[in-house]
Short mmCIF file of C-alpha atoms and ligand atoms in Angstrom, two decimals:
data_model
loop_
_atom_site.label_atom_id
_atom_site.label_comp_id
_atom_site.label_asym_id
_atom_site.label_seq_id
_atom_site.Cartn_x
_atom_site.Cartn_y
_atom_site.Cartn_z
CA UNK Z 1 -84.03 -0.20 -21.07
CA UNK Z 2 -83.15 -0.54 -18.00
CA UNK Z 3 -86.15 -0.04 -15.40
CA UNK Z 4 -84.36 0.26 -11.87
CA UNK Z 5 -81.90 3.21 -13.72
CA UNK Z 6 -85.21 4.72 -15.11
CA UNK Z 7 -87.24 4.35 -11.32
CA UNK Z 8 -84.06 5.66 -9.09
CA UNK Z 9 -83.80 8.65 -11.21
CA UNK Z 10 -87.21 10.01 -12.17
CA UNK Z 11 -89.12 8.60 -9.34
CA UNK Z 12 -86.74 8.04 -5.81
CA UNK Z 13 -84.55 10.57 -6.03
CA UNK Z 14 -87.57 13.39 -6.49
CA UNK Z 15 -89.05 11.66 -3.61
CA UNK Z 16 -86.44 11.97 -1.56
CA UNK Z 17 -86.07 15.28 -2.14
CA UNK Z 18 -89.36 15.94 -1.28
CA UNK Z 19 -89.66 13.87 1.54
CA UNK Z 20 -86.35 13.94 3.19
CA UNK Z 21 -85.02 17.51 1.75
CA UNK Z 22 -82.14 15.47 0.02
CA UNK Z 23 -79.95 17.83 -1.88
CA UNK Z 24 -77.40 15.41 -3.37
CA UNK Z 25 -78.97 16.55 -6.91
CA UNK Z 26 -79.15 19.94 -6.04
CA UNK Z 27 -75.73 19.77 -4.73
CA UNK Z 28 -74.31 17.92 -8.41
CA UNK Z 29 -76.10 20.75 -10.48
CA UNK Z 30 -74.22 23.19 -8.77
CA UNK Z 31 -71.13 21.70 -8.89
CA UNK Z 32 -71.45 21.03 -12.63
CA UNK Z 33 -72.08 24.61 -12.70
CA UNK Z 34 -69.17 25.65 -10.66
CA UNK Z 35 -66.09 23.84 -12.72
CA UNK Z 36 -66.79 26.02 -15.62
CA UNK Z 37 -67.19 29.09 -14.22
CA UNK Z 38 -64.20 31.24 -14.36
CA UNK Z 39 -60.71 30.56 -12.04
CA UNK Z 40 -61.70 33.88 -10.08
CA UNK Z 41 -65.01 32.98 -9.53
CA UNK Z 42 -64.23 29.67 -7.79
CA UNK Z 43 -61.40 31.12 -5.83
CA UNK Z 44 -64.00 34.02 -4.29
CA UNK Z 45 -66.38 31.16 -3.68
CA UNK Z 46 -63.82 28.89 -1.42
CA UNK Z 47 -62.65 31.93 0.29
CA UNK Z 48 -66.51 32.72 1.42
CA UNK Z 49 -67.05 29.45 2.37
CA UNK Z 50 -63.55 29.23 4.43
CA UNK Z 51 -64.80 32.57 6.09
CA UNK Z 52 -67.69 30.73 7.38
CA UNK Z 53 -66.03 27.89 8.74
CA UNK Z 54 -63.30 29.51 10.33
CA UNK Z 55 -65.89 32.26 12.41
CA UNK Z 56 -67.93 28.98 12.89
CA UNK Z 57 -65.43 27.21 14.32
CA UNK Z 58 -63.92 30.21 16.39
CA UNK Z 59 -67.39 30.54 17.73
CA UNK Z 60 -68.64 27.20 18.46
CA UNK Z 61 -66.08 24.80 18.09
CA UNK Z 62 -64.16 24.26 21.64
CA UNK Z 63 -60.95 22.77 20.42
CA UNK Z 64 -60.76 26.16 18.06
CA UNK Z 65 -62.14 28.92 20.44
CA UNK Z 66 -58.68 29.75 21.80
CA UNK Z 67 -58.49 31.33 18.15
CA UNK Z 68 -61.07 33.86 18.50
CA UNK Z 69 -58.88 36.34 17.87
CA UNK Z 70 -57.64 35.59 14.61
CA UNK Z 71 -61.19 36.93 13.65
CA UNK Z 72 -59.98 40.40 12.23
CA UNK Z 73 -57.44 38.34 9.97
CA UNK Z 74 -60.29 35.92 8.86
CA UNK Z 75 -62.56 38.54 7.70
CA UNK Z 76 -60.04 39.55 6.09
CA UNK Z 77 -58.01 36.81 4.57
CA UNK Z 78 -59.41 33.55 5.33
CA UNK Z 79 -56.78 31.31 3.36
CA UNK Z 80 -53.86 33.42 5.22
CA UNK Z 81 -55.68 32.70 8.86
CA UNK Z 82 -56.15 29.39 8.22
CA UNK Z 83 -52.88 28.94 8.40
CA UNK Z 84 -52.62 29.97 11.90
CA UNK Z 85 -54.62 26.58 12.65
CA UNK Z 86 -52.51 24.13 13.73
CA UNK Z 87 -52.31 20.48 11.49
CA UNK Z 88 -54.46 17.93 13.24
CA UNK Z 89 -52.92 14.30 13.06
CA UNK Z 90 -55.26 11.89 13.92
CA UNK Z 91 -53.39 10.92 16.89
CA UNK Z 92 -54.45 14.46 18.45
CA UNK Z 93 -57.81 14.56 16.83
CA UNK Z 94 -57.69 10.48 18.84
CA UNK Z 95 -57.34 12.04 22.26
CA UNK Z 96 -60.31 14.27 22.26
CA UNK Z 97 -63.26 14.31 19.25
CA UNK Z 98 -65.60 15.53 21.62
CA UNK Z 99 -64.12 18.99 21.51
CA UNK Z 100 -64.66 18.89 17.68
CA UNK Z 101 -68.33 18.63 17.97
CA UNK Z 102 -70.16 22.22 17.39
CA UNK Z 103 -71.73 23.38 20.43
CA UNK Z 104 -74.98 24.15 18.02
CA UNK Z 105 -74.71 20.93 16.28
CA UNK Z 106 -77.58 19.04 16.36
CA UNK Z 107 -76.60 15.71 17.91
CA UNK Z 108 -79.27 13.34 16.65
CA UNK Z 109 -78.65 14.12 13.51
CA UNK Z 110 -74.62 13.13 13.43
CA UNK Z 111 -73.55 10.39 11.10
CA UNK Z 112 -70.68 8.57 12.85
CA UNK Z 113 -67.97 7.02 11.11
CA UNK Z 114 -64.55 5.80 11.63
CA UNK Z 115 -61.33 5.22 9.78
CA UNK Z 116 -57.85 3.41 10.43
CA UNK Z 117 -55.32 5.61 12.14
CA UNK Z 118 -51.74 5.18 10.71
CA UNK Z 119 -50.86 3.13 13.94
CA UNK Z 120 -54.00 0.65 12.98
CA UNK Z 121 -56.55 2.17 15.61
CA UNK Z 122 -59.66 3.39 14.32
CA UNK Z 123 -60.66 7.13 14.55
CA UNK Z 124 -64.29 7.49 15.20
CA UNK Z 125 -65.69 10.92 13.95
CA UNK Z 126 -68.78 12.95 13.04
CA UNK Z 127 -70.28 14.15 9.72
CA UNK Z 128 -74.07 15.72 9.11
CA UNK Z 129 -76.27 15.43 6.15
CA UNK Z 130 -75.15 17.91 4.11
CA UNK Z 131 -71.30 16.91 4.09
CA UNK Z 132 -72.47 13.41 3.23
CA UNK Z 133 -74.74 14.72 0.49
CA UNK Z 134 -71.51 16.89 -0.74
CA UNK Z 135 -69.40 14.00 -0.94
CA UNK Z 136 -71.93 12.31 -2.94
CA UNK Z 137 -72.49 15.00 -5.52
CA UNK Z 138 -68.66 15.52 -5.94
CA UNK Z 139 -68.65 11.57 -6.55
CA UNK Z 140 -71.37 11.56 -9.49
CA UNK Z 141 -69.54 14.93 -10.92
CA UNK Z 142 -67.00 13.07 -11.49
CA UNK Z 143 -68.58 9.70 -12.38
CA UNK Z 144 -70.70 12.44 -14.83
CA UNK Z 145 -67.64 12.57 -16.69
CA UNK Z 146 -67.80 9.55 -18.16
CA UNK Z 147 -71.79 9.49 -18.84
CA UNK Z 148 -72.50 7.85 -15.68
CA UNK Z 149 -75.77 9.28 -13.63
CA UNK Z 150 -77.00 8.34 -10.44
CA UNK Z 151 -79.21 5.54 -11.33
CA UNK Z 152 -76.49 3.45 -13.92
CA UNK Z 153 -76.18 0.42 -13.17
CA UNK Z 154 -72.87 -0.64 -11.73
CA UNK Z 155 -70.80 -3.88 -10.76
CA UNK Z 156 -68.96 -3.62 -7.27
CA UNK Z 157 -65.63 -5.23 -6.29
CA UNK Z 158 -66.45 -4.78 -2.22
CA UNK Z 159 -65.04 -5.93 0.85
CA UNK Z 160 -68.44 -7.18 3.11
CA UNK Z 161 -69.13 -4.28 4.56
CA UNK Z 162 -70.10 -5.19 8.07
CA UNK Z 163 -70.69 -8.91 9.41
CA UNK Z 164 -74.15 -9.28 8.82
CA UNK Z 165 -77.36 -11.41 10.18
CA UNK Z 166 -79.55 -13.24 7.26
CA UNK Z 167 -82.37 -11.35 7.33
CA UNK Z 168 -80.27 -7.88 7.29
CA UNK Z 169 -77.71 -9.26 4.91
CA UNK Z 170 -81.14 -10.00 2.95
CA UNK Z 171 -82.62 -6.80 3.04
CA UNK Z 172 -78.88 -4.84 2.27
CA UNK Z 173 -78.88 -7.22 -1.13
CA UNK Z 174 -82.49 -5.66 -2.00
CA UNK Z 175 -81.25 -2.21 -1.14
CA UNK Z 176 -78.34 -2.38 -3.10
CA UNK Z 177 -80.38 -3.92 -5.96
CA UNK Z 178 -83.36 -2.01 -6.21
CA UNK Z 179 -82.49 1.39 -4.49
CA UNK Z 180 -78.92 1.89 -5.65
CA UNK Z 181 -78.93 -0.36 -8.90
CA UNK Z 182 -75.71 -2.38 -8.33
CA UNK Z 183 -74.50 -5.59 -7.48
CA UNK Z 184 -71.47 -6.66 -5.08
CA UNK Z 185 -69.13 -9.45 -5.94
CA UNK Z 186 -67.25 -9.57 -1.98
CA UNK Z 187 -63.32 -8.86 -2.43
CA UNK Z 188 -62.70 -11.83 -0.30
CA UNK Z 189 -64.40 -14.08 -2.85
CA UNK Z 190 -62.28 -13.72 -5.61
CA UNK Z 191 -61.31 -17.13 -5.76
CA UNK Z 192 -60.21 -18.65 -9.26
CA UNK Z 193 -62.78 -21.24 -8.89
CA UNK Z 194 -65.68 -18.82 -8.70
CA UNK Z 195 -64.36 -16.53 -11.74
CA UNK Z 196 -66.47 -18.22 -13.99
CA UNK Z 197 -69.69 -17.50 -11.98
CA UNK Z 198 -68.31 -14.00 -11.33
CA UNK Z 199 -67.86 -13.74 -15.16
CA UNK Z 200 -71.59 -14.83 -15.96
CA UNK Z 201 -72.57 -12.38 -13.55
CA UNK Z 202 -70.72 -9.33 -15.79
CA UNK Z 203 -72.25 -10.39 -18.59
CA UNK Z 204 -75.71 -11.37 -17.74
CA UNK Z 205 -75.98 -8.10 -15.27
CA UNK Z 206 -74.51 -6.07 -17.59
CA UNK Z 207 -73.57 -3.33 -15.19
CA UNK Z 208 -72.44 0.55 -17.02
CA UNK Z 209 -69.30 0.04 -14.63
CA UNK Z 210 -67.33 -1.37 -12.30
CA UNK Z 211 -66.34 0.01 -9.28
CA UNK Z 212 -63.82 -1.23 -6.61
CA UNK Z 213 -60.56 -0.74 -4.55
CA UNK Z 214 -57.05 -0.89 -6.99
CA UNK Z 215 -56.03 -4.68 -5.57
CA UNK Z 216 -59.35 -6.07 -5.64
CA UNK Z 217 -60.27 -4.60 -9.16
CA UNK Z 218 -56.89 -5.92 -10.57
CA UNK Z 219 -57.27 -8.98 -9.19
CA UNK Z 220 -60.34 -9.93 -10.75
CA UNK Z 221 -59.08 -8.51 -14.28
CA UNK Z 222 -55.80 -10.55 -13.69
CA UNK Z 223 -57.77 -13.93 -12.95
CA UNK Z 224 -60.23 -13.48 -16.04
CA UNK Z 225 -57.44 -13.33 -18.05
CA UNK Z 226 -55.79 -16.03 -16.69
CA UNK Z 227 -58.76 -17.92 -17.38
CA UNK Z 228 -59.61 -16.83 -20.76
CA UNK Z 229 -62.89 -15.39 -19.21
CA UNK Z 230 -62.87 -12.06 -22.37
CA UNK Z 231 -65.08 -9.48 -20.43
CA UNK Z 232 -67.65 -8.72 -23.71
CA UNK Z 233 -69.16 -5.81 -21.74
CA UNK Z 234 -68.99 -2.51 -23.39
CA UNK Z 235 -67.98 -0.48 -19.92
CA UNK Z 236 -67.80 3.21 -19.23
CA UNK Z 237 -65.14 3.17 -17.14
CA UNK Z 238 -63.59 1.27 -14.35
CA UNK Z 239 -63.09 2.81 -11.02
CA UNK Z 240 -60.97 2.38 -8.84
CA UNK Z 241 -61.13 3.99 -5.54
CA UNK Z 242 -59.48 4.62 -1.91
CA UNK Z 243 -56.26 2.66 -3.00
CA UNK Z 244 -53.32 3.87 -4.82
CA UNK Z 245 -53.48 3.07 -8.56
CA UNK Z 246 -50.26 1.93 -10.10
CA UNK Z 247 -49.53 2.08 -13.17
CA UNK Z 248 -49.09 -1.58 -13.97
CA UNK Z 249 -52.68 -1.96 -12.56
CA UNK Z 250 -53.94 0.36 -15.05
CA UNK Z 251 -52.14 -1.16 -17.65
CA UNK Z 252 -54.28 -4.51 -16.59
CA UNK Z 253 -57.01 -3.00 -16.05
CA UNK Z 254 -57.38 -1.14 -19.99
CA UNK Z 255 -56.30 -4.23 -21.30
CA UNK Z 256 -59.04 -6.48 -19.79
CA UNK Z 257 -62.36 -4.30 -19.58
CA UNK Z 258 -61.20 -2.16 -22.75
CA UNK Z 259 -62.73 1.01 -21.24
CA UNK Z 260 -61.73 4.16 -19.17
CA UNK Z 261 -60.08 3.50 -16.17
CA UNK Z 262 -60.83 6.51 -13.87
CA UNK Z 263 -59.27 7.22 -10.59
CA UNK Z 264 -61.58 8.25 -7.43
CA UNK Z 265 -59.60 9.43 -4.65
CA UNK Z 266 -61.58 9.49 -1.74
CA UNK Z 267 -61.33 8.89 2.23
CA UNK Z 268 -64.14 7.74 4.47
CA UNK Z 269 -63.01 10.46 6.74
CA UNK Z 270 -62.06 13.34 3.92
CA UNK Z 271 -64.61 12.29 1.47
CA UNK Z 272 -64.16 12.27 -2.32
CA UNK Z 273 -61.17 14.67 -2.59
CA UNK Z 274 -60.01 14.34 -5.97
CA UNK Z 275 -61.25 12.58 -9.62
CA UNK Z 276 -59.71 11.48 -12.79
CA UNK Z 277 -61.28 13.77 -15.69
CA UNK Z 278 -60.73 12.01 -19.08
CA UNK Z 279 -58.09 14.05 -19.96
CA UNK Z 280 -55.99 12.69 -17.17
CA UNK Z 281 -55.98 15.07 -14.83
CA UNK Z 282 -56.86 14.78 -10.74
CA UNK Z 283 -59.21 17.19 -10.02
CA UNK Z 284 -59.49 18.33 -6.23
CA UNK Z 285 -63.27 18.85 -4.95
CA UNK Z 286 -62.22 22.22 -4.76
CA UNK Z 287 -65.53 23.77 -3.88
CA UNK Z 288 -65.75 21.16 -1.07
CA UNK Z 289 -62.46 21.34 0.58
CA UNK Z 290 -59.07 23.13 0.64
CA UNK Z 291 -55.76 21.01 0.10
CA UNK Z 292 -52.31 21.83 1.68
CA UNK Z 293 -49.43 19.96 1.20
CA UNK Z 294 -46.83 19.82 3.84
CA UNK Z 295 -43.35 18.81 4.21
CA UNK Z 296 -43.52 15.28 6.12
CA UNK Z 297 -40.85 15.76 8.41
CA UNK Z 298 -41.05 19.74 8.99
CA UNK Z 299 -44.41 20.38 8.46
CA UNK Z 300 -44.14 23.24 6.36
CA UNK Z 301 -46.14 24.05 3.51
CA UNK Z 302 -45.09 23.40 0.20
CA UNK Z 303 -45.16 24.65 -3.41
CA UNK Z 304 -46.96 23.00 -5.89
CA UNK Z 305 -44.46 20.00 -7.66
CA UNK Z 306 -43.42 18.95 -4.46
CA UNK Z 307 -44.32 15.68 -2.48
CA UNK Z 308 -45.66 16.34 0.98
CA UNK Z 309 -48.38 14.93 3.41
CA UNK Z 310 -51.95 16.09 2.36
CA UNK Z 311 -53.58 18.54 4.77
CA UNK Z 312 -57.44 18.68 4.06
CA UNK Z 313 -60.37 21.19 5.32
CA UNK Z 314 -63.81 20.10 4.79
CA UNK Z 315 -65.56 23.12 3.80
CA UNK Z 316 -69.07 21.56 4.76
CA UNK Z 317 -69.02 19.87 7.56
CA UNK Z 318 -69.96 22.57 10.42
CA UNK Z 319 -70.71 19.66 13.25
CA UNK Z 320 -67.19 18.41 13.98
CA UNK Z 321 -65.01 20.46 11.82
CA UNK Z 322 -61.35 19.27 11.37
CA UNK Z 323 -58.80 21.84 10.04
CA UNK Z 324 -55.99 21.44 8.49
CA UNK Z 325 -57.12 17.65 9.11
CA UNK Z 326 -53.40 15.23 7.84
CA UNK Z 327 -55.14 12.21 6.26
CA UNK Z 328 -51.91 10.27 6.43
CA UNK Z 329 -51.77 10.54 1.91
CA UNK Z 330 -48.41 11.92 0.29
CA UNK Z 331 -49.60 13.94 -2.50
CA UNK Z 332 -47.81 16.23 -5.13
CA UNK Z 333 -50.26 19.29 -6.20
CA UNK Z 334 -49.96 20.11 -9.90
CA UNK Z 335 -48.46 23.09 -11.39
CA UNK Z 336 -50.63 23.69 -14.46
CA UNK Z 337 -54.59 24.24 -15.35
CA UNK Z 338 -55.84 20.51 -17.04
CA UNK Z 339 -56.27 20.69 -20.69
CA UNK Z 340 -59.90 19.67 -20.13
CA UNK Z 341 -60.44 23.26 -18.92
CA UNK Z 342 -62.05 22.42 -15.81
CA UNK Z 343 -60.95 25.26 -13.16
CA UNK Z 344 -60.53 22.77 -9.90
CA UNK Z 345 -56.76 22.55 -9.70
CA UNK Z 346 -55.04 19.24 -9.98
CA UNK Z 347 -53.25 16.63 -7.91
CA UNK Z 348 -50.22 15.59 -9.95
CA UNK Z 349 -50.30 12.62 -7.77
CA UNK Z 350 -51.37 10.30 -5.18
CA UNK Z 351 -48.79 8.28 -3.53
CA UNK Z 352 -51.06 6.50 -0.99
CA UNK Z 353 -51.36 5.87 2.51
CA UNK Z 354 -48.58 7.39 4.77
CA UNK Z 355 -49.16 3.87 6.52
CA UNK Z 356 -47.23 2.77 3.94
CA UNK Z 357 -44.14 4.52 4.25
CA UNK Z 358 -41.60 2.73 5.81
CA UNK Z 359 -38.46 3.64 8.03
CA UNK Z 360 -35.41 2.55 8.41
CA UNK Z 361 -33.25 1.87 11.38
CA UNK Z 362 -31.24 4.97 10.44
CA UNK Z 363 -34.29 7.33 10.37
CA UNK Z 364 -34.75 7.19 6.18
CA UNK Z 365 -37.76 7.17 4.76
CA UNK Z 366 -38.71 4.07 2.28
CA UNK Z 367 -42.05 4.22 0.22
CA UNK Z 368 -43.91 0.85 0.09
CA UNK Z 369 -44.02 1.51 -4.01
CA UNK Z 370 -40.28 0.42 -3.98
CA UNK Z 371 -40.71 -2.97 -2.53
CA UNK Z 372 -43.51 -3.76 -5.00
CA UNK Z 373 -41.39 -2.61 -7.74
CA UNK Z 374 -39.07 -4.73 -6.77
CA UNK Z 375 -40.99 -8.16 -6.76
CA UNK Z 376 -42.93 -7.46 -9.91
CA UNK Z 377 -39.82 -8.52 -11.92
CA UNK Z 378 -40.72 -12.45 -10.62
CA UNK Z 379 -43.68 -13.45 -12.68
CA UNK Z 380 -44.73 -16.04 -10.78
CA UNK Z 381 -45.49 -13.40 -7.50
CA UNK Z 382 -48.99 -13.40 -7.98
CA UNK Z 383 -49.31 -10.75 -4.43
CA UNK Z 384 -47.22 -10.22 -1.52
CA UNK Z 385 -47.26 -7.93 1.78
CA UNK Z 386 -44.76 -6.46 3.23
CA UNK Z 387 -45.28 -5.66 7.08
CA UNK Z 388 -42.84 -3.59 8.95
CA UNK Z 389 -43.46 -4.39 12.61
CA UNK Z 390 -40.40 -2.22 13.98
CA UNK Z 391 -37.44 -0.14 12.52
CA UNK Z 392 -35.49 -3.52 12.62
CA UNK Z 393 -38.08 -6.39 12.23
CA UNK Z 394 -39.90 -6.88 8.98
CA UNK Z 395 -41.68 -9.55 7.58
CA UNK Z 396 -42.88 -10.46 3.85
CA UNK Z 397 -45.43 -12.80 2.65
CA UNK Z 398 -45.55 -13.63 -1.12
CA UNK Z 399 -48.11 -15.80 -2.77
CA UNK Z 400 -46.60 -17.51 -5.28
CA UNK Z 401 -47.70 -19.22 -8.38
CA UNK Z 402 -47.86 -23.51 -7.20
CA UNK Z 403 -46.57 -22.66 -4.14
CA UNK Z 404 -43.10 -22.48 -4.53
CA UNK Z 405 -40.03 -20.22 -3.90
CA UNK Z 406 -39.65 -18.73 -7.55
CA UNK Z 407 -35.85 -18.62 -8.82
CA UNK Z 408 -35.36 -15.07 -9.05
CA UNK Z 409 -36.37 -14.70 -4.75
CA UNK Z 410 -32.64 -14.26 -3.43
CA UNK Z 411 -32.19 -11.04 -5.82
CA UNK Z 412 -35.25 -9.35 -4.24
CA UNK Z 413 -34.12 -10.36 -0.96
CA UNK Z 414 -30.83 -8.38 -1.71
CA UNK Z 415 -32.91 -5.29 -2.71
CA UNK Z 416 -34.95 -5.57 0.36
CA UNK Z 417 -32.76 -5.80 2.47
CA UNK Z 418 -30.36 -2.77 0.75
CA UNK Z 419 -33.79 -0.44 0.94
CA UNK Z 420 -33.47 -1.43 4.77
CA UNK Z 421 -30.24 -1.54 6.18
CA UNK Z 422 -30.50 -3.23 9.74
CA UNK Z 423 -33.66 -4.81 9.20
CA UNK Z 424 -33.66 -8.14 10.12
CA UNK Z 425 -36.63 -9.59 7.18
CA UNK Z 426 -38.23 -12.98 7.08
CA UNK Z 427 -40.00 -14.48 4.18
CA UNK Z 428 -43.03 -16.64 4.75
CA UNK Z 429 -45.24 -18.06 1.79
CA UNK Z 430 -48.53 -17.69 2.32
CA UNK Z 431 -51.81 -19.02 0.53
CA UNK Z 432 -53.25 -15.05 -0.19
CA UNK Z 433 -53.15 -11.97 1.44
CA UNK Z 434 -56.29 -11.70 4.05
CA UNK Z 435 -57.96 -8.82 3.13
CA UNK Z 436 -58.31 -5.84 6.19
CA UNK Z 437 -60.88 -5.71 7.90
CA UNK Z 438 -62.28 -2.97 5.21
CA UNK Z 439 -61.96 -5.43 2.53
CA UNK Z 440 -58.67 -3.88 1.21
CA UNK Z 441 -56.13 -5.44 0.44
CA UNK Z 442 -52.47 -3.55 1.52
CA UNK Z 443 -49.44 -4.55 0.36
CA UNK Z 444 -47.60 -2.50 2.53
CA UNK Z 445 -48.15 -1.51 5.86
CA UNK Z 446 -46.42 -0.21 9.06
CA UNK Z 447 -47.57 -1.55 12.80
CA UNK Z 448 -45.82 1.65 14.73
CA UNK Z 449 -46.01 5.35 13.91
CA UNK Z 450 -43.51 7.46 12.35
CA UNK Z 451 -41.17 9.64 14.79
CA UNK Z 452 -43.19 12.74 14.22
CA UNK Z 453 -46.70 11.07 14.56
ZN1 ZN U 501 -59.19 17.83 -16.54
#
């Protein structure tokens, strides 16, 4: 039996409901409530809670007072007026945050946070209490799914999150040990000399599941099977979060931990917005946000089956609201209801980071999926980055197997170099990809914005 799972869930969470008001349990029984209720239902329960933001935000919210008089049409028709809101990039949400704090919010209770804008600088923003405790709930619906509660025990692949002093480095071990029931094995330590210690780790710990970003995950399953390190753990599922899950990684991933392999798609500033259900299907956290898709070079909306940039609302977070808020994902929304019957309509796909689309010097458009499509035909790749550091200048850095230039390099080259015309591209080989500064690890990524950014 496990003793921490048993203490975190009948003992800390009650308490800190009782001491702190914490809802996050609250929150997860209604939302387990919610995706079985009937289509109509949920759709007359996003609408109310869109009406709310929207005469919030008209109220009290200075960078959306000049659309005070769209109140008629959100009374109304709250989806239609929310169109009326313009899309916020994060390069205009950049040059002022301060008018996207509510002029009733209660200031010492903000969370702050920040995220990497698309041209690498970080966007600092606001949440409260209740949006995190939303985000949390929608995460253990989801990790629900798969018989996972709040208190299961759980192995994470992490970057470090901050740089930290001994003592507090100390005391963030015994939180994550005792208070959250999981241990961290850092992203940046995945070295094949420590796999075996890693692999002791899994087996003595034990953990209900792993959790991690896509590259770090399948990096660790790719260098316990190079090492004939079996992973003897019976798992309910393997997460992977934040990144964009490929299907080769999956592949890897089922083959080495023999268990689920669930996709989380979340964002530190749009929290979890959609999950895998074990039918398949990406859920949206519909009763926490609404999803638009929009055309990436027009910005018009688009029908579902169609790839555009992902537009999100948070429907909770009433101290800096951001409408209509472009994360910087490509995303295709789903046509049909999931078999599972859950009512929360589906993402047919997540293509990833608009960071890593690339451009060419004759204004096309380039997805970083093709250039690791590309490269996965030499085996002895073992990672590689591609940076695009202007229209014309690239530069790629594969880590090969021994060190050495594999055979088949010259074909990719010509591939490369045919996805961008005019690019001049140099080839470096490097020991590993550094991870970012958030511990993931990007294969592909643009240093300067895209023309409409
Ligand atoms: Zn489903």
């Amino acid at each position: 039996m496990d003793l921490i799972k048993f203490a975190i869930e009948k003992f800390l969470y009650p308490l800190m409901e009782a001491r702190r008001g914490n809802q996050v349990r609250a929150n997860l029984r209604w939302l387990q409530d919610s995706e079985r209720r009937p289509a109509h239902e949920l759709k007359s329960l996003r609408e109310e809670k869109l009406r709310r933001l929207l005469l919030h935000c008209v109220e009290h919210v200075p960078a959306y007072r000049q659309y005070k008089e769209l109140v008629p049409q959100i009374v109304a028709d709250p989806m239609a007026a929310l169109r009326c809101f313009p899309v916020l990039t994060k390069e205009a949400f950049r040059l002022n945050p301060e008018s996207f704090i509510a002029d009733d919010a209660d200031r010492s209770a903000l969370i702050a946070n920040n995220s990497g804008g698309s041209s690498g600088q970080p966007v600092q923003f606001f949440m409260d209490r209740r949006t995190v405790e939303f985000y949390e709930a929608a995460r253990w619906r989801g990790l629900g799914w798969y018989g996972i509660t709040p208190g299961s025990r759980s192995l994470l692949i992490w970057g470090n999150p901050f740089e930290l002093d001994k003592l507090a480095e100390r005391r963030y071990r015994l939180t994550e040990r005792y208070l959250k029931n999981r241990r961290i094995i850092p992203a940046y330590a995945l070295d094949p000399a420590a796999m075996p210690q890693h692999w002791r780790l899994l087996h003595r710990y034990r953990p209900e599941y792993l959790y991690g970003y896509a590259g770090a995950l399948t990096l660790f399953a790719r260098l316990l099977k190079e090492q004939n390190l079996p992973c003897r753990v019976p798992l309910k599922a393997v997460v992977s979060t934040s990144e964009t899950l490929h299907p080769w990684q999956r592949e890897l991933l089922e083959e080495v931990f023999a268990a689920p392999v669930v996709n989380e798609y979340g964002a530190r500033d749009g929290g979890i917005i959609a999950y895998q259900c074990p039918a398949g299907g990406m859920h949206l956290s519909a009763e926490n946000l609404i999803a638009e898709v929009a055309d990436i070079l027009t910005g018009e909306l688009l029908p579902p089956g169609e790839r555009g940039l992902l537009l999100v609302t948070d429907l909770n977070n009433f101290s800096q609201p951001r409408l209509r808020y472009q994360l910087g994902d490509e995303v295709i929304a789903g046509e049909h209801p999931c078999s599972c019957g859950r009512v929360m309509r589906l993402l047919e796909e997540t293509c990833g980071r608009e960071d890593d689309i690339f451009l060419t010097t004759g204004g096309r458009f380039v997805h970083g999926v093709a250039f690791a499509n590309c490269i996965k035909r030499l085996p002895e790749v073992e990672a590689f980055q591609i940076v695009q550091l202007a229209p014309a200048e690239a530069k790629v850095l594969p880590v090969t197997r021994g060190g050495q230039e594999p055979p088949g390099l010259d074909g990719v080259k010509a591939d490369y170099q045919a996805l961008l015309p005019g690019t001049r591209i140099s080839y470096q080989l490097v020991d590993k990809i550094p991870p970012s500064a958030s511990g993931k690890i990007r294969y592909a990524v643009r240093q300067f914005p895209l023309p409409h950014d």
